PDB file of C-alpha atoms in Angstrom:
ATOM      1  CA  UNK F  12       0.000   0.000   0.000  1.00  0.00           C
ATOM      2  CA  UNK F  13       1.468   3.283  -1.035  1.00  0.00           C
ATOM      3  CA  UNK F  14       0.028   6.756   0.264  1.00  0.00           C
ATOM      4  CA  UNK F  15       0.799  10.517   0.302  1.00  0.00           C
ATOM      5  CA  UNK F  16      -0.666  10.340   4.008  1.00  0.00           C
ATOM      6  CA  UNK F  17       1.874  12.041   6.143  1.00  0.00           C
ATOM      7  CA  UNK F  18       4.067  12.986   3.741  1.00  0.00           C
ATOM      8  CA  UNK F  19       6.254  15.983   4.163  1.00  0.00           C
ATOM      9  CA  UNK F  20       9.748  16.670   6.068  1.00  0.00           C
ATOM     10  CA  UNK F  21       9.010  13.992   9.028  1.00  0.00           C
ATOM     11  CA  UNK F  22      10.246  10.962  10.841  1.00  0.00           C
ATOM     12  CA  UNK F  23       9.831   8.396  12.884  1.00  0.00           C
ATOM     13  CA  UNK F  24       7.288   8.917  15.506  1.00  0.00           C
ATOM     14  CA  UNK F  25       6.342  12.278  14.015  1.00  0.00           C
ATOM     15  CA  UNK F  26       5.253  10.454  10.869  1.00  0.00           C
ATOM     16  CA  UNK F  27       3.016   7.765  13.503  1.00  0.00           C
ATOM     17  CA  UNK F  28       1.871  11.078  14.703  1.00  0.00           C
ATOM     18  CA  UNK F  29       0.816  13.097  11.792  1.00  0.00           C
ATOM     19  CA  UNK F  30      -0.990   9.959  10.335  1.00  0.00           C
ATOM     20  CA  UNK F  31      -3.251   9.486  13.322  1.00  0.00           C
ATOM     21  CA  UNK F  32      -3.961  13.024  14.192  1.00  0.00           C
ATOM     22  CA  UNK F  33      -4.296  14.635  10.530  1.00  0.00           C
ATOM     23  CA  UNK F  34      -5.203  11.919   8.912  1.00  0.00           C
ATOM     24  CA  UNK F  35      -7.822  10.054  11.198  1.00  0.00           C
ATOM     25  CA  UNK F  36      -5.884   6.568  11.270  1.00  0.00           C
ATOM     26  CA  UNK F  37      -6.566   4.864  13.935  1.00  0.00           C
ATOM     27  CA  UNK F  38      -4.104   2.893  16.303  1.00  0.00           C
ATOM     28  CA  UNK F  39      -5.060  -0.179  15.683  1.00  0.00           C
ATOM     29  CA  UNK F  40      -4.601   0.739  11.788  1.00  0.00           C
ATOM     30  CA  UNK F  41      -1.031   1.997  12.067  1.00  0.00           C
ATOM     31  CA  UNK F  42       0.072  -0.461  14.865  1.00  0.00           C
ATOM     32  CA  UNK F  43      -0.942  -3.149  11.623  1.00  0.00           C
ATOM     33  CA  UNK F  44       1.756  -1.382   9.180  1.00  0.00           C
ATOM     34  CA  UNK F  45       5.010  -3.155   9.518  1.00  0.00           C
ATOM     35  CA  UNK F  46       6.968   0.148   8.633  1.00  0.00           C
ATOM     36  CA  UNK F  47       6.165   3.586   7.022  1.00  0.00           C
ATOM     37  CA  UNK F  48       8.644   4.541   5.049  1.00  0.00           C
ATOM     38  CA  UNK F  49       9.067   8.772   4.267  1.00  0.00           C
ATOM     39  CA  UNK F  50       9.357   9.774   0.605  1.00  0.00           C
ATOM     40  CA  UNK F  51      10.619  12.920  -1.219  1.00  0.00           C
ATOM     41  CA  UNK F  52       9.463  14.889  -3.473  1.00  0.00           C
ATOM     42  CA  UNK F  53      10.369  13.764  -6.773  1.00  0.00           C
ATOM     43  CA  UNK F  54      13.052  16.539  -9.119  1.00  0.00           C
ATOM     44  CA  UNK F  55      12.325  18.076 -12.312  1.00  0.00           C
ATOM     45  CA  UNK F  56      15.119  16.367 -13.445  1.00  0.00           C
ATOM     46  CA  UNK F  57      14.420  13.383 -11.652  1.00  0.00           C
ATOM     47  CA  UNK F  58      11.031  13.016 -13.487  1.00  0.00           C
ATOM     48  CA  UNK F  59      12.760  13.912 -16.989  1.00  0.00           C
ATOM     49  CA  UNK F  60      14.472  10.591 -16.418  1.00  0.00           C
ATOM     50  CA  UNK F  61      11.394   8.479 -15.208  1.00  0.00           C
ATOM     51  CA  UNK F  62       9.472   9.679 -18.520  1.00  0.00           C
ATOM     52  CA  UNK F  63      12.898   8.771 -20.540  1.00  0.00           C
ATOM     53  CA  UNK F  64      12.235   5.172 -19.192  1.00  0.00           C
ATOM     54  CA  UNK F  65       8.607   4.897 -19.633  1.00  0.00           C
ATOM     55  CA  UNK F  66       8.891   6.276 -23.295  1.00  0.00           C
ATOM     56  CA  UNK F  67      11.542   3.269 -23.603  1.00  0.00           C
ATOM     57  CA  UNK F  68       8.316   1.094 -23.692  1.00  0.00           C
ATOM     58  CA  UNK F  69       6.654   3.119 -25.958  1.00  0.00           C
ATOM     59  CA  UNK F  70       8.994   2.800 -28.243  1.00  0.00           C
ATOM     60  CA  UNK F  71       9.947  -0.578 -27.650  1.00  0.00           C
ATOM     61  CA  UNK F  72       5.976  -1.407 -28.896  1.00  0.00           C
ATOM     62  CA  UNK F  73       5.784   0.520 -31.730  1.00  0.00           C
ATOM     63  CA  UNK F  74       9.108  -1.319 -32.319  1.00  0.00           C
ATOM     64  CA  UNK F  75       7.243  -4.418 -32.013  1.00  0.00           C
ATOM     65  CA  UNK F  76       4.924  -3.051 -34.990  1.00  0.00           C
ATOM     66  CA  UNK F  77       7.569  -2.509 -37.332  1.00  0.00           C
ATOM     67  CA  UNK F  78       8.064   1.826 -36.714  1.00  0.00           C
ATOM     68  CA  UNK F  79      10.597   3.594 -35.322  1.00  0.00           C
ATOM     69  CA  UNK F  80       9.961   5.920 -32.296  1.00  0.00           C
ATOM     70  CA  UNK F  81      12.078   9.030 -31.898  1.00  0.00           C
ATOM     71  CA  UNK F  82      10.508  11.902 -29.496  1.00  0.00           C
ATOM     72  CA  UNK F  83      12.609  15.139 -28.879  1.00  0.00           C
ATOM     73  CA  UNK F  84      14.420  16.002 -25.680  1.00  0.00           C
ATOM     74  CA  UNK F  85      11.844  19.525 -26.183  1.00  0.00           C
ATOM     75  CA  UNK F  86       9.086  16.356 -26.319  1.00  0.00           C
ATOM     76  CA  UNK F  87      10.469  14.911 -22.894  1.00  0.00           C
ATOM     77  CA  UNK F  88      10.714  18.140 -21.154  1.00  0.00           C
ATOM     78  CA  UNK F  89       7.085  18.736 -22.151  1.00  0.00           C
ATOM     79  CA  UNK F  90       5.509  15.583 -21.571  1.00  0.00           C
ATOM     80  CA  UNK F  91       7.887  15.777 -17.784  1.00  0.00           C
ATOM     81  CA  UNK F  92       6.279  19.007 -17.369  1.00  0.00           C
ATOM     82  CA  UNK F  93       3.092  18.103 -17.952  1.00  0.00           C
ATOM     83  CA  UNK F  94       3.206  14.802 -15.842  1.00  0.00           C
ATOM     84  CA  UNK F  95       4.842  16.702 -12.890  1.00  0.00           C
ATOM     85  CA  UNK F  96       2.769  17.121  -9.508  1.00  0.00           C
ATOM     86  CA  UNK F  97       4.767  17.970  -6.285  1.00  0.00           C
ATOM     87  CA  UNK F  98       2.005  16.457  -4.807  1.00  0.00           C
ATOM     88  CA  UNK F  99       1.400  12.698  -6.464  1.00  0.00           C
ATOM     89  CA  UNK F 100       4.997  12.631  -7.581  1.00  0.00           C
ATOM     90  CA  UNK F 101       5.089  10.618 -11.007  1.00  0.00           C
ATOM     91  CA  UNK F 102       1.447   9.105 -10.893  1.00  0.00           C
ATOM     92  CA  UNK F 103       0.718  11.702 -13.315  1.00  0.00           C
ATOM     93  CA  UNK F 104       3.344  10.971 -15.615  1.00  0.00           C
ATOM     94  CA  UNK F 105       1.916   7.668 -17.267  1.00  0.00           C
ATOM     95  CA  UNK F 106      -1.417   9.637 -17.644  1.00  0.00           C
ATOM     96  CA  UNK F 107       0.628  12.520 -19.526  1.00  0.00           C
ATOM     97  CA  UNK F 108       1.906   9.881 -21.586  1.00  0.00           C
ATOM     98  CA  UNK F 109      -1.069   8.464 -22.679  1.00  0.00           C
ATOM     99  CA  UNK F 110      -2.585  11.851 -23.274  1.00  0.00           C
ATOM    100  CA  UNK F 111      -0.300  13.330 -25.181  1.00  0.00           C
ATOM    101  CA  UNK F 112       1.093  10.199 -27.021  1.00  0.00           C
ATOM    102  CA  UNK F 113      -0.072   6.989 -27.228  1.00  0.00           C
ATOM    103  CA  UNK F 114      -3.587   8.585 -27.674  1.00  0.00           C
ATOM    104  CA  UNK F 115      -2.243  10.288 -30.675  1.00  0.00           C
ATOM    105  CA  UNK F 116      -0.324   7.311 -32.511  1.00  0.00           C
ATOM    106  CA  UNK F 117      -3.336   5.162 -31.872  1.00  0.00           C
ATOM    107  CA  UNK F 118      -5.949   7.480 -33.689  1.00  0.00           C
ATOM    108  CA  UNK F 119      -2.844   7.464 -36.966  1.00  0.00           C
ATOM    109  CA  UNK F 120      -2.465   3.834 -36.882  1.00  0.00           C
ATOM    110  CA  UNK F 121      -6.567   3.822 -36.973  1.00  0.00           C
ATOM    111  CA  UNK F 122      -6.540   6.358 -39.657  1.00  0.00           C
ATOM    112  CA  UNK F 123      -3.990   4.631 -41.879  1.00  0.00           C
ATOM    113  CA  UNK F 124      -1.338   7.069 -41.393  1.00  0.00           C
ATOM    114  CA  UNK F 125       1.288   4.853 -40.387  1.00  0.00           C
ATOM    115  CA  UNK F 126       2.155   1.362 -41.383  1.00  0.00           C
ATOM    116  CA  UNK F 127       5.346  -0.805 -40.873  1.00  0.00           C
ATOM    117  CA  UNK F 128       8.333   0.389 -41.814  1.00  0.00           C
ATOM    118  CA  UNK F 129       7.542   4.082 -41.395  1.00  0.00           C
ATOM    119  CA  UNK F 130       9.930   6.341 -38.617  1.00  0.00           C
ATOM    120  CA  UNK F 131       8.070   8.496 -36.697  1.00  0.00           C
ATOM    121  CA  UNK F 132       9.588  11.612 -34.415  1.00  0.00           C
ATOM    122  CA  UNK F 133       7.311  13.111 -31.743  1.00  0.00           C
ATOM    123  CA  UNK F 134       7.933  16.635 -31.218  1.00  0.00           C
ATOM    124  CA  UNK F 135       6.753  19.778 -30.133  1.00  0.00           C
ATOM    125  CA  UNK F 136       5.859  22.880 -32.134  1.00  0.00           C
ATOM    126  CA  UNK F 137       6.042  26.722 -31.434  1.00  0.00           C
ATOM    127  CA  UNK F 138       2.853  26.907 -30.222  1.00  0.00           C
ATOM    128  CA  UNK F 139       3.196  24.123 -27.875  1.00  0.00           C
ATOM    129  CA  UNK F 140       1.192  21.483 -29.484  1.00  0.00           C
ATOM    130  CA  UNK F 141       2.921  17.604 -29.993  1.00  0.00           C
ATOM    131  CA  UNK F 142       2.955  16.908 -33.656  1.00  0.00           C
ATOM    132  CA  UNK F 143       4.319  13.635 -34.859  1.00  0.00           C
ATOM    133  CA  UNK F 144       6.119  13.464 -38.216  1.00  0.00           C
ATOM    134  CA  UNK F 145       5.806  10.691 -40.211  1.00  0.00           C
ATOM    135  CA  UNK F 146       9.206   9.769 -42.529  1.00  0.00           C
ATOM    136  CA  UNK F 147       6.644   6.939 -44.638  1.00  0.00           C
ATOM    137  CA  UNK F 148       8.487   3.755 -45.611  1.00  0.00           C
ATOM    138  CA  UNK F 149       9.653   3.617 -49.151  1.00  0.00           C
TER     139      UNK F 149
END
């Protein structure tokens, strides 16, 4: 079980503490939890590199449909950006993913825009938006 319950600069018995009295958990609740471990707040740059690795699937399964993957390092700083909550650290990050990419190359493999063998590079224009350009197999 993970939880942003008590989260903040604490430990030990201030943690035990905070839980019970801001968080209405009882005794008998916390006295169950083997240990309660106290996380930070996840980096800018420290998200940058979780949505590097979560892309790494992405493009390892359009790999697995025959099309290259390339996004932009203006792409990952985006996509980082947009998946960034102090608050729920990188939950947000796989929904920002799916929002802003997989969403989009499903609707162009559903539309016949792509098709094995084409190389595709996400990016991010002036105004903001992610386009995808499509370098179509010979």
């Amino acid at each position: 079980m993970t939880s942003n319950a008590g989260s903040g600069e604490m430990t030990g018995v201030m943690v035990e503490k905070d839980m019970r009295e801001k968080h209405g958990f009882p005794p008998e609740f916390l006295n169950r939890l083997d240990e309660v471990i106290v996380f930070r707040e996840l980096t800018r740059p420290e998200m940058k590199e979780i949505a590097s690795k979560m892309l790494e699937e992405v493009v390892r399964r359009m790999r697995e449909k025959g099309m290259e993957l390339r996004v932009t390092e203006r792409f990952k700083e985006v996509m980082a950006e947009e998946g960034y909550d102090r608050s729920y650290g990188a939950r947000p990050l796989r929904r920002a993913i799916t929002r802003l990419l997989e969403d989009k190359l499903v609707d162009m493999m559903l539309a016949g825009e792509t098709k094995e063998g084409d190389s595709l590079t996400v990016d991010v224009d002036p105004e903001g938006n992610v386009v995808v350009h499509n370098r179509r197999a010979g």
